[in-house]
Amino acid sequence: MKELYQKIKEHIENADAILIGASNGLSISEGYNIFADDNWFQENFSDFRSSYGIHSILEGSFYHFPSVEAKWAFSSRLISRKCYQEEPSQMMKDLHALVSSRDCFVVTSNTEDHFIPAGFSREQVFEMEGRMTQSRCASDCCEDVYENREDILRMAKAEKNGLVPSELIPRCPRCGSPVTVNFADSQLFFQTRQFQNKMQDYQNFVRKYRGKNLVILEFGVGWRNRMIKEPLMQLTASEPNAVYITFNKGEIYIPNEISDRSIGVDGDITEALREILISSSENCCRPQTPPPHPSDTL
Ligand SMILES: [Zn+2]
């Protein structure tokens, strides 16, 4: 594995830009598993387990609660603990440290908003399925979105017996409906200005580095994922200088067409990132300036 990590480090150091794709597997490596009835869920949501039979974050996020007060009790507890009160994990800090010297863009279906606390800028990250740290009108009367930190922390603090006091339920300033977490819960999400603008940023990034040394780092994306993985594989196929590096535990998929420019890392992502960060590439003793790009010398 050591040679593999060194090779990856070398690719990153020689990159003009880095494109990151991330999905559930990255969250799970951090200990945030939306599918599991694990220790964390049982410790934090035992009341919701017994009252409603909810056995995972995913079930709770889409559960039809009997009242908006109960819905926000679940959501504000989850979001306050997972998005606002946790320190960035070592894994996310390692990821940022590894790529921070290069122009970088992130596409992710993860909604817990852990890239920004680790050091990435808002402009660099495209949450393709929304993020829990943002709210919008539940009646979809408009496309406005709101940063929800204050509302969430206030509700989480006041929550009692699985209910948030009614007067704390945040409401849409335009129509007065309760707001909801800004997830991609219908096709409308993908038609909003916010989504379309981010998609444009993603396309602009790809266009900017066409023909350059683009390193694609993909973390924890299932082999059948069409939103993140398929476009990244297609991009690799169409970009002769791109390198595709996919990290996933027990599920590495690399099509034959791009296998000569791809690397699969089958194992724990936290450990892999740490090892890559501390490994020294073959270039370690050479000057820090990157070598001239072949297209610059033509
Ligand atoms: Zn509204």
Coordinates of C-alpha atoms and ligand atoms in Angstrom, one line a residue:
M1 CA 0.0 0.0 0.0
K2 CA 2.9 2.4 0.8
E3 CA 3.9 2.7 -2.9
L4 CA 0.3 3.2 -3.8
Y5 CA -0.1 6.1 -1.3
Q6 CA 3.2 7.6 -2.6
K7 CA 1.9 7.5 -6.1
I8 CA -1.3 9.2 -5.1
K9 CA 0.7 11.9 -3.3
E10 CA 2.8 12.4 -6.4
H11 CA -0.3 12.8 -8.6
I12 CA -1.7 15.4 -6.2
E13 CA 1.5 17.3 -6.1
N14 CA 1.7 17.4 -9.9
A15 CA -2.0 18.3 -10.3
D16 CA -3.1 21.6 -11.8
A17 CA -6.4 21.1 -10.0
I18 CA -8.3 18.6 -7.9
L19 CA -11.9 17.6 -8.3
I20 CA -13.4 15.8 -5.4
G21 CA -16.6 13.6 -5.5
A22 CA -18.0 12.3 -2.2
S23 CA -20.9 10.3 -1.0
N24 CA -22.1 8.2 1.9
G25 CA -19.0 6.2 2.2
L26 CA -17.1 9.3 3.3
S27 CA -19.6 10.1 6.0
I28 CA -19.6 6.6 7.2
S29 CA -15.8 6.7 7.5
E30 CA -16.4 9.7 9.8
G31 CA -18.8 7.8 11.9
Y32 CA -21.9 9.4 10.5
N33 CA -24.0 6.6 9.0
I34 CA -27.5 7.7 7.9
F35 CA -28.6 4.1 7.3
A36 CA -27.6 2.5 10.6
D37 CA -29.2 1.9 13.9
D38 CA -25.8 2.3 15.5
N39 CA -24.6 3.3 18.9
W40 CA -24.7 7.0 18.0
F41 CA -28.3 6.8 16.8
Q42 CA -29.4 4.8 19.8
E43 CA -27.7 7.1 22.3
N44 CA -29.0 10.3 20.7
F45 CA -32.5 9.2 19.5
S46 CA -33.7 6.5 21.9
D47 CA -36.9 8.4 22.5
F48 CA -37.7 8.6 18.8
R49 CA -36.9 4.9 18.5
S50 CA -39.4 4.0 21.1
S51 CA -42.1 6.6 20.3
Y52 CA -42.1 6.3 16.5
G53 CA -40.1 3.1 15.6
I54 CA -37.5 5.2 13.8
H55 CA -34.3 3.3 13.5
S56 CA -32.0 5.5 11.5
I57 CA -31.2 9.1 10.5
L58 CA -32.6 8.4 7.1
E59 CA -35.9 7.1 8.4
G60 CA -36.2 10.1 10.7
S61 CA -35.4 12.6 8.0
F62 CA -38.3 11.4 5.9
Y63 CA -40.7 10.3 8.6
H64 CA -44.2 11.8 8.5
F65 CA -44.3 13.2 12.1
P66 CA -47.7 14.0 13.6
S67 CA -46.7 17.7 14.1
V68 CA -44.2 20.2 12.9
E69 CA -43.1 20.5 16.6
A70 CA -42.0 16.8 16.6
K71 CA -40.4 17.0 13.2
W72 CA -38.3 19.9 14.2
A73 CA -37.4 18.3 17.5
F74 CA -35.9 15.4 15.5
S75 CA -34.2 17.6 12.9
S76 CA -32.9 20.3 15.3
R77 CA -31.4 17.7 17.6
L78 CA -29.7 15.9 14.6
I79 CA -28.5 19.1 12.9
S80 CA -27.3 20.8 16.1
R81 CA -25.2 17.8 17.1
K82 CA -23.9 16.7 13.7
C83 CA -23.4 20.1 12.0
Y84 CA -23.0 22.7 14.6
Q85 CA -21.5 21.2 17.8
E86 CA -19.0 18.6 16.5
E87 CA -15.4 19.6 15.8
P88 CA -14.2 18.8 12.3
S89 CA -12.9 15.2 12.2
Q90 CA -9.2 14.5 11.6
M91 CA -10.2 12.8 8.4
M92 CA -11.8 15.9 7.0
K93 CA -8.8 18.0 8.2
D94 CA -6.4 15.6 6.5
L95 CA -8.4 15.8 3.3
H96 CA -8.3 19.6 3.3
A97 CA -4.6 19.6 4.1
L98 CA -3.9 17.2 1.2
V99 CA -5.6 19.4 -1.4
S100 CA -5.4 22.9 -0.1
S101 CA -2.4 24.0 -2.2
R102 CA -4.3 23.3 -5.4
D103 CA -7.4 24.8 -7.0
C104 CA -10.2 22.4 -5.9
F105 CA -13.9 21.8 -6.3
V106 CA -16.1 19.4 -4.4
V107 CA -19.3 17.7 -5.5
T108 CA -21.1 15.7 -2.9
S109 CA -24.4 14.2 -2.0
N110 CA -23.6 14.4 1.7
T111 CA -25.9 16.9 3.5
E112 CA -24.1 17.2 6.8
D113 CA -22.0 20.2 5.6
H114 CA -18.6 19.0 7.0
F115 CA -16.4 20.4 4.2
I116 CA -16.6 24.0 5.3
P117 CA -15.6 23.5 8.9
A118 CA -12.6 21.5 7.7
G119 CA -11.4 24.5 5.8
F120 CA -13.0 24.4 2.3
S121 CA -14.8 27.6 1.1
R122 CA -18.5 27.7 0.4
E123 CA -17.7 28.5 -3.2
Q124 CA -15.7 25.3 -3.6
V125 CA -18.5 23.0 -2.5
F126 CA -21.5 21.9 -4.4
E127 CA -24.0 19.9 -2.2
M128 CA -26.0 18.3 -5.0
E129 CA -28.7 17.0 -2.7
G130 CA -28.9 20.1 -0.4
R131 CA -27.5 20.6 3.1
M132 CA -28.9 20.4 6.5
T133 CA -27.6 23.8 7.5
Q134 CA -30.0 25.5 5.2
S135 CA -33.8 25.9 5.3
R136 CA -36.4 26.9 2.8
C137 CA -40.2 27.4 2.8
A138 CA -42.0 24.1 3.2
S139 CA -44.7 25.3 0.8
D140 CA -42.1 26.2 -1.8
C141 CA -43.7 29.6 -2.3
C142 CA -40.3 30.9 -3.4
E143 CA -36.7 29.8 -3.9
D144 CA -35.3 31.7 -0.9
V145 CA -33.0 29.7 1.3
Y146 CA -31.9 30.6 4.9
E147 CA -28.8 29.7 6.9
N148 CA -30.4 28.0 9.9
R149 CA -27.7 27.9 12.7
E150 CA -29.5 30.2 15.1
D151 CA -33.0 28.7 14.5
I152 CA -31.6 25.1 15.0
L153 CA -29.6 25.9 18.1
R154 CA -32.5 27.7 19.7
M155 CA -34.9 24.9 18.9
A156 CA -32.5 22.1 20.0
K157 CA -32.0 23.9 23.3
A158 CA -35.7 24.4 24.0
E159 CA -36.8 20.9 22.8
K160 CA -38.7 19.0 25.5
N161 CA -40.2 15.5 25.4
G162 CA -39.6 15.3 21.7
L163 CA -41.3 18.6 20.9
V164 CA -40.1 22.0 20.1
P165 CA -42.2 24.9 21.5
S166 CA -44.6 26.1 18.8
E167 CA -43.5 29.7 19.0
L168 CA -39.9 28.7 18.0
I169 CA -40.9 27.0 14.7
P170 CA -39.2 29.1 12.0
R171 CA -41.5 30.4 9.4
C172 CA -41.2 31.6 5.8
P173 CA -41.0 35.4 5.9
R174 CA -43.0 35.6 2.6
C175 CA -46.0 33.3 3.2
G176 CA -45.8 32.3 6.9
S177 CA -45.6 28.5 6.3
P178 CA -43.1 26.6 8.5
V179 CA -39.7 26.2 6.8
T180 CA -38.1 22.8 6.1
V181 CA -34.6 21.6 5.7
N182 CA -33.3 22.3 2.3
F183 CA -32.9 18.7 1.0
A184 CA -33.5 17.5 -2.6
D185 CA -36.8 16.0 -1.6
S186 CA -38.5 16.7 -5.0
Q187 CA -37.6 17.6 -8.6
L188 CA -38.2 21.3 -7.8
F189 CA -34.9 21.3 -5.9
F190 CA -33.0 20.7 -9.1
Q191 CA -34.7 23.5 -10.9
T192 CA -33.9 26.2 -8.4
R193 CA -31.5 29.1 -9.2
Q194 CA -29.2 28.0 -6.4
F195 CA -28.8 24.5 -7.8
Q196 CA -28.4 25.7 -11.4
N197 CA -25.8 28.3 -10.4
K198 CA -23.8 25.7 -8.5
M199 CA -24.0 23.3 -11.5
Q200 CA -22.7 26.1 -13.6
D201 CA -19.8 26.6 -11.2
Y202 CA -19.0 22.9 -11.5
Q203 CA -19.0 23.0 -15.3
N204 CA -16.9 26.1 -15.3
F205 CA -14.3 24.4 -13.1
V206 CA -14.2 21.4 -15.4
R207 CA -13.9 23.7 -18.5
K208 CA -11.1 25.7 -16.9
Y209 CA -8.9 22.6 -16.4
R210 CA -9.7 21.0 -19.8
G211 CA -6.4 19.4 -21.1
K212 CA -4.6 20.1 -17.8
N213 CA -3.4 17.7 -15.1
L214 CA -6.8 17.2 -13.3
V215 CA -6.8 14.7 -10.4
I216 CA -10.2 13.4 -9.5
L217 CA -10.5 12.0 -6.0
E218 CA -13.7 10.1 -5.4
F219 CA -14.7 9.0 -1.8
G220 CA -17.3 6.5 -0.8
V221 CA -19.5 6.6 -3.9
G222 CA -21.5 3.5 -4.8
W223 CA -20.6 1.9 -8.2
R224 CA -24.1 2.6 -9.6
N225 CA -24.2 6.3 -8.6
R226 CA -25.2 8.3 -11.6
M227 CA -25.1 11.8 -10.1
I228 CA -21.5 11.8 -9.0
K229 CA -19.6 8.7 -10.1
E230 CA -20.8 8.4 -13.7
P231 CA -19.9 12.0 -14.7
L232 CA -16.5 11.7 -13.0
M233 CA -15.8 8.5 -15.0
Q234 CA -16.9 10.1 -18.2
L235 CA -14.8 13.1 -17.5
T236 CA -11.7 10.9 -17.0
A237 CA -12.5 9.1 -20.3
S238 CA -12.6 12.4 -22.2
E239 CA -9.6 14.1 -20.5
P240 CA -6.3 12.4 -21.5
N241 CA -4.4 14.0 -18.7
A242 CA -6.9 13.3 -16.0
V243 CA -6.2 10.8 -13.2
Y244 CA -9.1 9.1 -11.5
I245 CA -8.5 7.9 -7.9
T246 CA -11.4 6.1 -6.2
F247 CA -11.6 5.3 -2.5
N248 CA -14.2 2.9 -1.3
K249 CA -14.3 0.1 1.2
G250 CA -15.1 -3.2 -0.5
E251 CA -16.5 -1.6 -3.6
I252 CA -14.0 -0.4 -6.2
Y253 CA -15.4 0.0 -9.7
I254 CA -13.1 1.2 -12.5
P255 CA -14.2 0.7 -16.1
N256 CA -11.7 -0.8 -18.6
E257 CA -11.6 2.4 -20.7
I258 CA -10.0 4.4 -18.0
S259 CA -8.2 1.7 -16.0
D260 CA -4.7 2.9 -17.3
R261 CA -5.3 6.3 -15.6
S262 CA -7.1 5.1 -12.5
I263 CA -6.2 4.0 -9.1
G264 CA -8.5 2.1 -6.7
V265 CA -8.0 2.3 -2.9
D266 CA -10.0 -0.5 -1.3
G267 CA -10.0 0.2 2.5
D268 CA -10.6 2.6 5.3
I269 CA -10.7 6.1 3.9
T270 CA -9.6 7.8 7.2
E271 CA -6.5 5.6 7.3
A272 CA -5.8 6.1 3.5
L273 CA -5.9 9.9 3.8
R274 CA -3.6 9.9 6.8
E275 CA -1.1 7.7 5.1
I276 CA -1.2 9.7 1.9
L277 CA -0.8 13.0 3.8
I278 CA 2.3 11.8 5.7
S279 CA 3.9 9.8 2.8
S280 CA 6.5 11.5 0.8
S281 CA 6.3 11.4 -3.0
E282 CA 9.3 10.8 -5.2
N283 CA 9.3 14.5 -5.8
C284 CA 9.9 15.3 -2.2
C285 CA 13.5 16.3 -2.6
R286 CA 13.0 18.3 -5.8
P287 CA 12.2 22.1 -5.9
Q288 CA 8.6 22.9 -4.9
T289 CA 7.7 24.5 -8.2
P290 CA 5.7 22.2 -10.3
P291 CA 7.2 20.9 -13.6
P292 CA 6.2 22.7 -16.8
H293 CA 3.0 21.3 -18.3
P294 CA 3.5 19.5 -21.6
S295 CA 1.0 21.8 -23.3
D296 CA 2.9 24.9 -22.2
T297 CA 6.1 23.8 -24.0
L298 CA 4.4 23.1 -27.4
Ligands
ZN1 ZN -43.3 30.6 1.8

